[in-house]
mmCIF file with all atom_site columns, C-alpha atoms in Angstrom:
data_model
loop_
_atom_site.group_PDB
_atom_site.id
_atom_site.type_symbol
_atom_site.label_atom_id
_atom_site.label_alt_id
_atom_site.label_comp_id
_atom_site.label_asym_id
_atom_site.label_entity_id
_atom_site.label_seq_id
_atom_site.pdbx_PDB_ins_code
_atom_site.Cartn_x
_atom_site.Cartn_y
_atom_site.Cartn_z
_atom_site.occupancy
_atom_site.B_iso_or_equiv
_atom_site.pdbx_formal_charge
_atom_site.auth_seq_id
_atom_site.auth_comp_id
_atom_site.auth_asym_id
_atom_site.auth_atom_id
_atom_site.pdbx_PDB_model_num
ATOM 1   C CA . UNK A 1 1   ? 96.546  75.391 106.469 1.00 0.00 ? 1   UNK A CA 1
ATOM 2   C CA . UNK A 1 2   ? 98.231  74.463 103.613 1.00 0.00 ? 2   UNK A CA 1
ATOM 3   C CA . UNK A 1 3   ? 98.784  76.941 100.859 1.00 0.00 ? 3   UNK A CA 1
ATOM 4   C CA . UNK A 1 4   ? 99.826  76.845 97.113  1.00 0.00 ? 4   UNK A CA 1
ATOM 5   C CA . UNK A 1 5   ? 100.307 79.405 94.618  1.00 0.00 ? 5   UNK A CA 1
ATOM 6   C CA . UNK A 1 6   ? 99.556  78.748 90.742  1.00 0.00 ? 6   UNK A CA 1
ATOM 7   C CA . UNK A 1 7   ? 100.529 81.182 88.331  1.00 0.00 ? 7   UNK A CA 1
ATOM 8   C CA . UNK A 1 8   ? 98.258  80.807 85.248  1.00 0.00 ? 8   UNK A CA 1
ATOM 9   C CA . UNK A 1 9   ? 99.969  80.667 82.091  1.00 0.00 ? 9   UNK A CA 1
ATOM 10  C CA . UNK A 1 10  ? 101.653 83.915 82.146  1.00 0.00 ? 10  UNK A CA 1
ATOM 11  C CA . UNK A 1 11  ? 102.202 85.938 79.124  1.00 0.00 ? 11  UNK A CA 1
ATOM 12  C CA . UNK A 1 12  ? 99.763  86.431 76.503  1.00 0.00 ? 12  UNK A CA 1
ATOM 13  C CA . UNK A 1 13  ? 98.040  83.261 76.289  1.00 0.00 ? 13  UNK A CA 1
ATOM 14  C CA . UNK A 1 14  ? 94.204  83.626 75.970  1.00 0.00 ? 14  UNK A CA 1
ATOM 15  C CA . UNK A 1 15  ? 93.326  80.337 77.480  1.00 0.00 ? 15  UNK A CA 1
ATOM 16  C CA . UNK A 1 16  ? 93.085  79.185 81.508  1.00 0.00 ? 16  UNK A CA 1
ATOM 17  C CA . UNK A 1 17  ? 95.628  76.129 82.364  1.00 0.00 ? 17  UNK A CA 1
ATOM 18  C CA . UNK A 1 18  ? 93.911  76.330 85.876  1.00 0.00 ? 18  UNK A CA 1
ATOM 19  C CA . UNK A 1 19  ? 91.175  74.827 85.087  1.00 0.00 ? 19  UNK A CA 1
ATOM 20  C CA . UNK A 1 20  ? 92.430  71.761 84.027  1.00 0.00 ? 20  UNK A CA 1
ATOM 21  C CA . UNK A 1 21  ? 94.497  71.862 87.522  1.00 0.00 ? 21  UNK A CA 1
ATOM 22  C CA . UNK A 1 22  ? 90.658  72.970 88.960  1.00 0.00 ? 22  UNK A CA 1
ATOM 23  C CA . UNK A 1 23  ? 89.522  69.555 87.684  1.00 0.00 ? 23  UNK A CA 1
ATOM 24  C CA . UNK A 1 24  ? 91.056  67.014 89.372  1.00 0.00 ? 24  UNK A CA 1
ATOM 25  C CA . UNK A 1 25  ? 90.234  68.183 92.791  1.00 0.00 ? 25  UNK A CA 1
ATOM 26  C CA . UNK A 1 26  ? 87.189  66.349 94.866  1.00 0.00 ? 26  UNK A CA 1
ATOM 27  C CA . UNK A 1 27  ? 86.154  69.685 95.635  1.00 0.00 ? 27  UNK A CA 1
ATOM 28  C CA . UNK A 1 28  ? 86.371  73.177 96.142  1.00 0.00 ? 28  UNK A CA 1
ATOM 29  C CA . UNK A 1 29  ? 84.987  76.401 96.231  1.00 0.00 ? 29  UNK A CA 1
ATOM 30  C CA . UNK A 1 30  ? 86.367  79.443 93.939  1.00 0.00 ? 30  UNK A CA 1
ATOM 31  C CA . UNK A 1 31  ? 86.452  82.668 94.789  1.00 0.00 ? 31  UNK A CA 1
ATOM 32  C CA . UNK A 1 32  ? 86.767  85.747 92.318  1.00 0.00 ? 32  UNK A CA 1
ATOM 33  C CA . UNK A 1 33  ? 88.969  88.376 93.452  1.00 0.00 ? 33  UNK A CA 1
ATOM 34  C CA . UNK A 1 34  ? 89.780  91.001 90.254  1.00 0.00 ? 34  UNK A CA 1
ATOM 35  C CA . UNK A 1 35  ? 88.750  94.174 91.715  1.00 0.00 ? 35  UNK A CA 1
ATOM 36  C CA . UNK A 1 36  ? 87.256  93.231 95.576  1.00 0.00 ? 36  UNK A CA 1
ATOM 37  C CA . UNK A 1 37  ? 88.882  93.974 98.740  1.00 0.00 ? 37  UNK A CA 1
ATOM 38  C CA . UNK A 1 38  ? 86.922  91.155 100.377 1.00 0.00 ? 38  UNK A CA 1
ATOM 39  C CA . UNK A 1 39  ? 84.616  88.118 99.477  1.00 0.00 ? 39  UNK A CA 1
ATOM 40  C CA . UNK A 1 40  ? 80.947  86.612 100.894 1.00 0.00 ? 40  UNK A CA 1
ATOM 41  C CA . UNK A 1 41  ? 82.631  83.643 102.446 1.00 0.00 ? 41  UNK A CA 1
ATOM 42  C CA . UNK A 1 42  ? 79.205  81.647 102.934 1.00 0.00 ? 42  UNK A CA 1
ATOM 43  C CA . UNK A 1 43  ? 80.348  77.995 103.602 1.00 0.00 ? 43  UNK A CA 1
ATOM 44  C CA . UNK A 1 44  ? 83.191  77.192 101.917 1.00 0.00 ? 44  UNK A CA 1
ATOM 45  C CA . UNK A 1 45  ? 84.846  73.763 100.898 1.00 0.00 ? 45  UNK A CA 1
ATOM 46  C CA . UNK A 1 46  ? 88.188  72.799 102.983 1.00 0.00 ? 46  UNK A CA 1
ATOM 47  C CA . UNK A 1 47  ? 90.096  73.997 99.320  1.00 0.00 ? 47  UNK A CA 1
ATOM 48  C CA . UNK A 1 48  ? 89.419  77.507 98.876  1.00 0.00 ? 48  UNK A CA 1
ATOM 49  C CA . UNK A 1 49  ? 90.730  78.716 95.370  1.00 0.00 ? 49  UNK A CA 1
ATOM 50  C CA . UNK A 1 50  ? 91.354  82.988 95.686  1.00 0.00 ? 50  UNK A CA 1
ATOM 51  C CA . UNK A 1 51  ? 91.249  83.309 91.365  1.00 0.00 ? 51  UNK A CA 1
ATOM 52  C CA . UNK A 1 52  ? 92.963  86.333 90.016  1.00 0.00 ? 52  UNK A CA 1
ATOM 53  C CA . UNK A 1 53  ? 94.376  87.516 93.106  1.00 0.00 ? 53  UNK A CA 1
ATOM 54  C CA . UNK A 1 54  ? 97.115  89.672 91.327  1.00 0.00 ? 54  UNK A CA 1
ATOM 55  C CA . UNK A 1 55  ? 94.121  92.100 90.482  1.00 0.00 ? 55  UNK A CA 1
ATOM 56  C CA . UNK A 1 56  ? 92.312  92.300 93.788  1.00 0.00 ? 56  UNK A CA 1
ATOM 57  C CA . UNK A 1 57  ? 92.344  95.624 95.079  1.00 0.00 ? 57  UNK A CA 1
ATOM 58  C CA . UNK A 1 58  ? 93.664  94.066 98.941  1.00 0.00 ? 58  UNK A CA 1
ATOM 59  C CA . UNK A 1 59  ? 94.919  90.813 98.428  1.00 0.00 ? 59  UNK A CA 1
ATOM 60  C CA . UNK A 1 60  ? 96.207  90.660 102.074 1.00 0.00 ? 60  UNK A CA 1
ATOM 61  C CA . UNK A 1 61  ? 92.833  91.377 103.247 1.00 0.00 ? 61  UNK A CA 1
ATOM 62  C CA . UNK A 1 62  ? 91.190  88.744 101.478 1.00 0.00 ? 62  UNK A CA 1
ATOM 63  C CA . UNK A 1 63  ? 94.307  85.917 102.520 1.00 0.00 ? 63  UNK A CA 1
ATOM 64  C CA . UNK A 1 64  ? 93.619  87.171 105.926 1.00 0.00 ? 64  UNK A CA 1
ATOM 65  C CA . UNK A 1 65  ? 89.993  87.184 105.883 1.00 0.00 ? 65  UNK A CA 1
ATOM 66  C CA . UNK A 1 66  ? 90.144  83.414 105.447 1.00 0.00 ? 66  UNK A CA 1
ATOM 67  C CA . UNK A 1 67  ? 92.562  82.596 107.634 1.00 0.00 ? 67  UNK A CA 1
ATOM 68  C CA . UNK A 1 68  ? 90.878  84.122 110.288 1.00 0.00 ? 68  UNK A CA 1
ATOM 69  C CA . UNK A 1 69  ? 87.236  83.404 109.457 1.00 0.00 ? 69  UNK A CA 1
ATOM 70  C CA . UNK A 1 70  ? 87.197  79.953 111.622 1.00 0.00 ? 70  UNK A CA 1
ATOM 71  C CA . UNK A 1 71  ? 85.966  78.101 108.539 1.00 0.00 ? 71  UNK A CA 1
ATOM 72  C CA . UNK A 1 72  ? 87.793  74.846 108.185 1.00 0.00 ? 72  UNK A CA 1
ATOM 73  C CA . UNK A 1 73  ? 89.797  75.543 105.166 1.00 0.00 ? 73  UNK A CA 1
ATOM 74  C CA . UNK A 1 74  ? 92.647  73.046 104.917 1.00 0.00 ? 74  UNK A CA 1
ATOM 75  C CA . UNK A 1 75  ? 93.715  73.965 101.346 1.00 0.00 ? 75  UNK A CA 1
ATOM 76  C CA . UNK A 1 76  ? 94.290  77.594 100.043 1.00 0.00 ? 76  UNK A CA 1
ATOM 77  C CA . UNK A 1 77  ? 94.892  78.047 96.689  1.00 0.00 ? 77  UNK A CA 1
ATOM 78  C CA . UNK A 1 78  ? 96.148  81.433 95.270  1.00 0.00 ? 78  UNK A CA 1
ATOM 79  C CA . UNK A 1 79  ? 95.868  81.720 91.503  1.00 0.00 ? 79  UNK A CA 1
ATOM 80  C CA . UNK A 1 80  ? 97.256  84.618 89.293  1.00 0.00 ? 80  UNK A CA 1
ATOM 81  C CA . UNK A 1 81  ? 98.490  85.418 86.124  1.00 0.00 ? 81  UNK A CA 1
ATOM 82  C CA . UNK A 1 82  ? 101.851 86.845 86.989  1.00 0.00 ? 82  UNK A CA 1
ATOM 83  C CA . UNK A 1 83  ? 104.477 84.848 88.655  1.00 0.00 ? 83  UNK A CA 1
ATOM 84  C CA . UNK A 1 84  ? 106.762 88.006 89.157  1.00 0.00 ? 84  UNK A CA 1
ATOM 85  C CA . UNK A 1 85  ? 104.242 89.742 91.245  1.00 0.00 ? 85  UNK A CA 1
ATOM 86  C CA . UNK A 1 86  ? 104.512 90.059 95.042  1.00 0.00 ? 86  UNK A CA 1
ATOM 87  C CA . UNK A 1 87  ? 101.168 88.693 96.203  1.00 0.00 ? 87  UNK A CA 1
ATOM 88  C CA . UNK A 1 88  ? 101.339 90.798 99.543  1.00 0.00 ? 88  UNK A CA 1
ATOM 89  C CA . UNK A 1 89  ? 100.007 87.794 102.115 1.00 0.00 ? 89  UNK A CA 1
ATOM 90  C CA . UNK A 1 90  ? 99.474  88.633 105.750 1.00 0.00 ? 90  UNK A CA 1
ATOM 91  C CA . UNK A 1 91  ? 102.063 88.498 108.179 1.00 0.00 ? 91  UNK A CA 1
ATOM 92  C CA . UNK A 1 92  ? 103.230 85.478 109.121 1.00 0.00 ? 92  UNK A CA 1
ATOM 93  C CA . UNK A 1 93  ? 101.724 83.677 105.807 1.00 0.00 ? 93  UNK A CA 1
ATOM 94  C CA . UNK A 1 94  ? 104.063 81.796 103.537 1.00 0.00 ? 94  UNK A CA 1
ATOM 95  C CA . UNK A 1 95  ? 103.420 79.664 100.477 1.00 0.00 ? 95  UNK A CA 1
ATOM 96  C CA . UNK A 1 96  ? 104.186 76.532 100.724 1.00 0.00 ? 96  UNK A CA 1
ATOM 97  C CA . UNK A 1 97  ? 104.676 75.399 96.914  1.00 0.00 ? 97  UNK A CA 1
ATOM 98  C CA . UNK A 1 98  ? 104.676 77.897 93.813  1.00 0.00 ? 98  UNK A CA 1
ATOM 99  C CA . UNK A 1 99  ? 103.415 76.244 90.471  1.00 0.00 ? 99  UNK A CA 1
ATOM 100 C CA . UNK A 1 100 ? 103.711 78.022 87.055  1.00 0.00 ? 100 UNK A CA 1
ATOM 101 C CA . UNK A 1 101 ? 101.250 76.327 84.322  1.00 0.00 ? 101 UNK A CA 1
ATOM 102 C CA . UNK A 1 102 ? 103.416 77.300 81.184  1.00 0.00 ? 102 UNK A CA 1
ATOM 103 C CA . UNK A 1 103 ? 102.141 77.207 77.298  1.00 0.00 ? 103 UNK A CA 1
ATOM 104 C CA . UNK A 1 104 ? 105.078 75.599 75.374  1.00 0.00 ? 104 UNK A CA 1
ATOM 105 C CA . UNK A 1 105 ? 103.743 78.373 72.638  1.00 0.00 ? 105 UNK A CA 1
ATOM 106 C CA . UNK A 1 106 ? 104.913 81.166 75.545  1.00 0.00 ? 106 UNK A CA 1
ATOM 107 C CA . UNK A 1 107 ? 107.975 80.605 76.759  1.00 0.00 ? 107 UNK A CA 1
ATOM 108 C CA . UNK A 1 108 ? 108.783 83.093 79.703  1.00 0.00 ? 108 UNK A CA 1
ATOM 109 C CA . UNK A 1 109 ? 111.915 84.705 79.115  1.00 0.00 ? 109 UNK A CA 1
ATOM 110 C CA . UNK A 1 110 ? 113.672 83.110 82.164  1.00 0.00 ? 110 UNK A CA 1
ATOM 111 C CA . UNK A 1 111 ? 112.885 80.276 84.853  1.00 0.00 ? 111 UNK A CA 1
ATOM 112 C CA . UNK A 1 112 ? 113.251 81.208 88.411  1.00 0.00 ? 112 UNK A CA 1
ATOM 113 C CA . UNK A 1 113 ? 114.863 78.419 91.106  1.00 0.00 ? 113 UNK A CA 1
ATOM 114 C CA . UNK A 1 114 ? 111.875 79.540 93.451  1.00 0.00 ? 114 UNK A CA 1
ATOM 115 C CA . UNK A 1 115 ? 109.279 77.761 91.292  1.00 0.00 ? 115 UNK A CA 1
ATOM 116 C CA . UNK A 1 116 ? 108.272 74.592 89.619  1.00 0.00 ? 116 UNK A CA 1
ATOM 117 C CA . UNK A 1 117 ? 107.166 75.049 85.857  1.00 0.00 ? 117 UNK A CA 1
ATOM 118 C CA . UNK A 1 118 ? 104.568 72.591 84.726  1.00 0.00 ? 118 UNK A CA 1
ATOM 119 C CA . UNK A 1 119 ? 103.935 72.470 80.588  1.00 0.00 ? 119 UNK A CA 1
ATOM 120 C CA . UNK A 1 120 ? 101.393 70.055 80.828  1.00 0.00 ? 120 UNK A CA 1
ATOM 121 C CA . UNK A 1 121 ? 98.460  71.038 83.249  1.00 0.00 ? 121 UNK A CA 1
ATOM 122 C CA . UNK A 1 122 ? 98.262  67.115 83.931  1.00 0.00 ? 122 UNK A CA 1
ATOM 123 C CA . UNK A 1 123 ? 101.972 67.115 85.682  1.00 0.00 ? 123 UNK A CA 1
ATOM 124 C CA . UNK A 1 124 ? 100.667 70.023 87.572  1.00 0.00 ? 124 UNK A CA 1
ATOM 125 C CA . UNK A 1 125 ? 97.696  67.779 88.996  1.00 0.00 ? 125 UNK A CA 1
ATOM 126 C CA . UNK A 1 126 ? 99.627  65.029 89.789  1.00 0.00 ? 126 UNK A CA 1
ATOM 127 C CA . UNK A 1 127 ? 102.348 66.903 91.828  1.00 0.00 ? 127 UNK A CA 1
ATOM 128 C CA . UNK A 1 128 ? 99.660  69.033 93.716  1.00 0.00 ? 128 UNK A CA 1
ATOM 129 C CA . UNK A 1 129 ? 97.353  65.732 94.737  1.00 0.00 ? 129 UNK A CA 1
ATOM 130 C CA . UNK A 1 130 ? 100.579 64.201 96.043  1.00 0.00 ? 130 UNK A CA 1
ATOM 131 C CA . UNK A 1 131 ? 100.845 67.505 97.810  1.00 0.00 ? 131 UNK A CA 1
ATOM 132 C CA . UNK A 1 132 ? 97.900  67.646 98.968  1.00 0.00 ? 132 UNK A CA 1
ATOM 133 C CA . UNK A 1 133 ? 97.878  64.048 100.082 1.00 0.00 ? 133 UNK A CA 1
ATOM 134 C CA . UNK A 1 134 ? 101.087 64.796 102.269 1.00 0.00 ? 134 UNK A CA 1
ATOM 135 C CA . UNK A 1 135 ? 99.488  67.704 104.273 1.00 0.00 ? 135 UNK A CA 1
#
């Protein structure tokens, strides 16, 4: 399983880049986590989007809940709003690429080696379908 993070425009910037991202894939099925310690799986799409995981009340539990649900999920896509924050994955769970969708407007203070910034949502697309593609 191949998993990405996407931090959403960090800062105070009122607007979601993600869904531009959100857009250009075939298909997918999104997943609210602000406040939950689990989600209804049902029958998800092979790209599973976990939206505003920084504010789930388990994150781990919910990363692990679909990694071990025996869906076929070949695409897991973690989304917050805060690219310093330690999304606490499961064990054994690493991200593979870490995207932050920046407004030109709000500038973060300083750009870490550990991540690619996009400014333009569209860049962001391109380099995760060529990821995605790869996998």
């Amino acid at each position: 399983m191949q998993i990405l993070r996407v931090t959403d425009a960090p800062g105070e910037y009122p607007d979601r880049l993600i869904y531009g991202v959100l857009e250009a894939l075939h298909s997918y099925t999104l997943y609210e986590c602000k406040g939950r310690d689990n989600i209804s799986l049902g029958n998800p799409a092979e790209t599973v989007v976990l939206d505003n995981l920084h504010l789930a009340t388990a994150p781990s539990r919910i990363i692990n809940q679909i990694m071990q649900s025996g869906q076929i999920v070949d695409r897991l896509i973690l989304v917050d709003q805060q690219e310093d924050h330690d999304i606490q994955a499961p064990e054994g769970c690493t991200v593979d690429h870490h995207f932050v969708l920046v407004n030109c407007r709000f500038l973060p203070q300083s750009f870490s080696q550990k991540r690619d910034y996009y400014f333009d949502p569209a860049d962001a697309v391109t380099t995760l379908l060529n990821l995605t593609k790869a996998a």
